[in-house]
Amino acid sequence: MAELRDLQPGDAGWVIARHAVHYAADEGYDSSFEALVAEILAGFLRHHNPARERGWIAWGGDQRLGSIFCVQDPEAGPEVAKLRLFLVEPQARGSGLAQHMLKTCLHFARSAGYRQMRLWTHQSHVAAGRIYRRNGFDLVEETAAQAFGQQVIDQIWQRDL
């Protein structure tokens, strides 16, 4: 099983690049998605509270295999965590890594005092939806939108902790 490590210098650039490359190839997203990921990470690096927010990079040997972040949801208040930047590299998909990463993130959120976790994704991310549902998340909102140069269906998932 891959090792989950706290975000280290150089990891943020990797997270930005891998999200940009994967989502351009798989979803046709334009560079505005890369900008969003960079903004999320810049905010995290500048302002996160280590007692309540954390980012992990999954490592297999000397290779980064994925990322996942738990942050306070600024729109929902101090009891709601937000799952962000969840990515698993193609070579690690189907290995149980995504489940391990999600369980680690949920455990951290509970121990940090959050009572609920929310996330935003798109309907086209079918595999992600399956893992969220298996882990007790409910789909609570869907909205058609134009984003990242594409027509998308935004989804909000949430679960109690």
PDB file of C-alpha atoms in Angstrom, residues 39-53 71-72:
ATOM      1  CA  GLU A  39      -5.658  29.180  -6.399  1.00  0.00           C
ATOM      2  CA  ILE A  40      -6.903  26.444  -4.045  1.00  0.00           C
ATOM      3  CA  LEU A  41      -3.357  25.356  -3.291  1.00  0.00           C
ATOM      4  CA  ALA A  42      -2.048  28.901  -2.874  1.00  0.00           C
ATOM      5  CA  GLY A  43      -4.779  29.575  -0.331  1.00  0.00           C
ATOM      6  CA  PHE A  44      -4.016  26.344   1.491  1.00  0.00           C
ATOM      7  CA  LEU A  45      -0.279  27.025   1.625  1.00  0.00           C
ATOM      8  CA  ARG A  46      -0.766  30.593   2.842  1.00  0.00           C
ATOM      9  CA  HIS A  47      -3.600  30.205   5.324  1.00  0.00           C
ATOM     10  CA  HIS A  48      -4.326  26.647   6.441  1.00  0.00           C
ATOM     11  CA  ASN A  49      -4.706  25.804  10.108  1.00  0.00           C
ATOM     12  CA  PRO A  50      -2.686  22.567  10.626  1.00  0.00           C
ATOM     13  CA  ALA A  51      -4.948  21.487  13.492  1.00  0.00           C
ATOM     14  CA  ARG A  52      -8.016  21.589  11.226  1.00  0.00           C
ATOM     15  CA  GLU A  53      -6.744  21.303   7.659  1.00  0.00           C
ATOM     16  CA  VAL A  71     -10.091  21.959   4.638  1.00  0.00           C
ATOM     17  CA  GLN A  72     -12.736  23.925   6.490  1.00  0.00           C
TER      18      GLN A  72
END
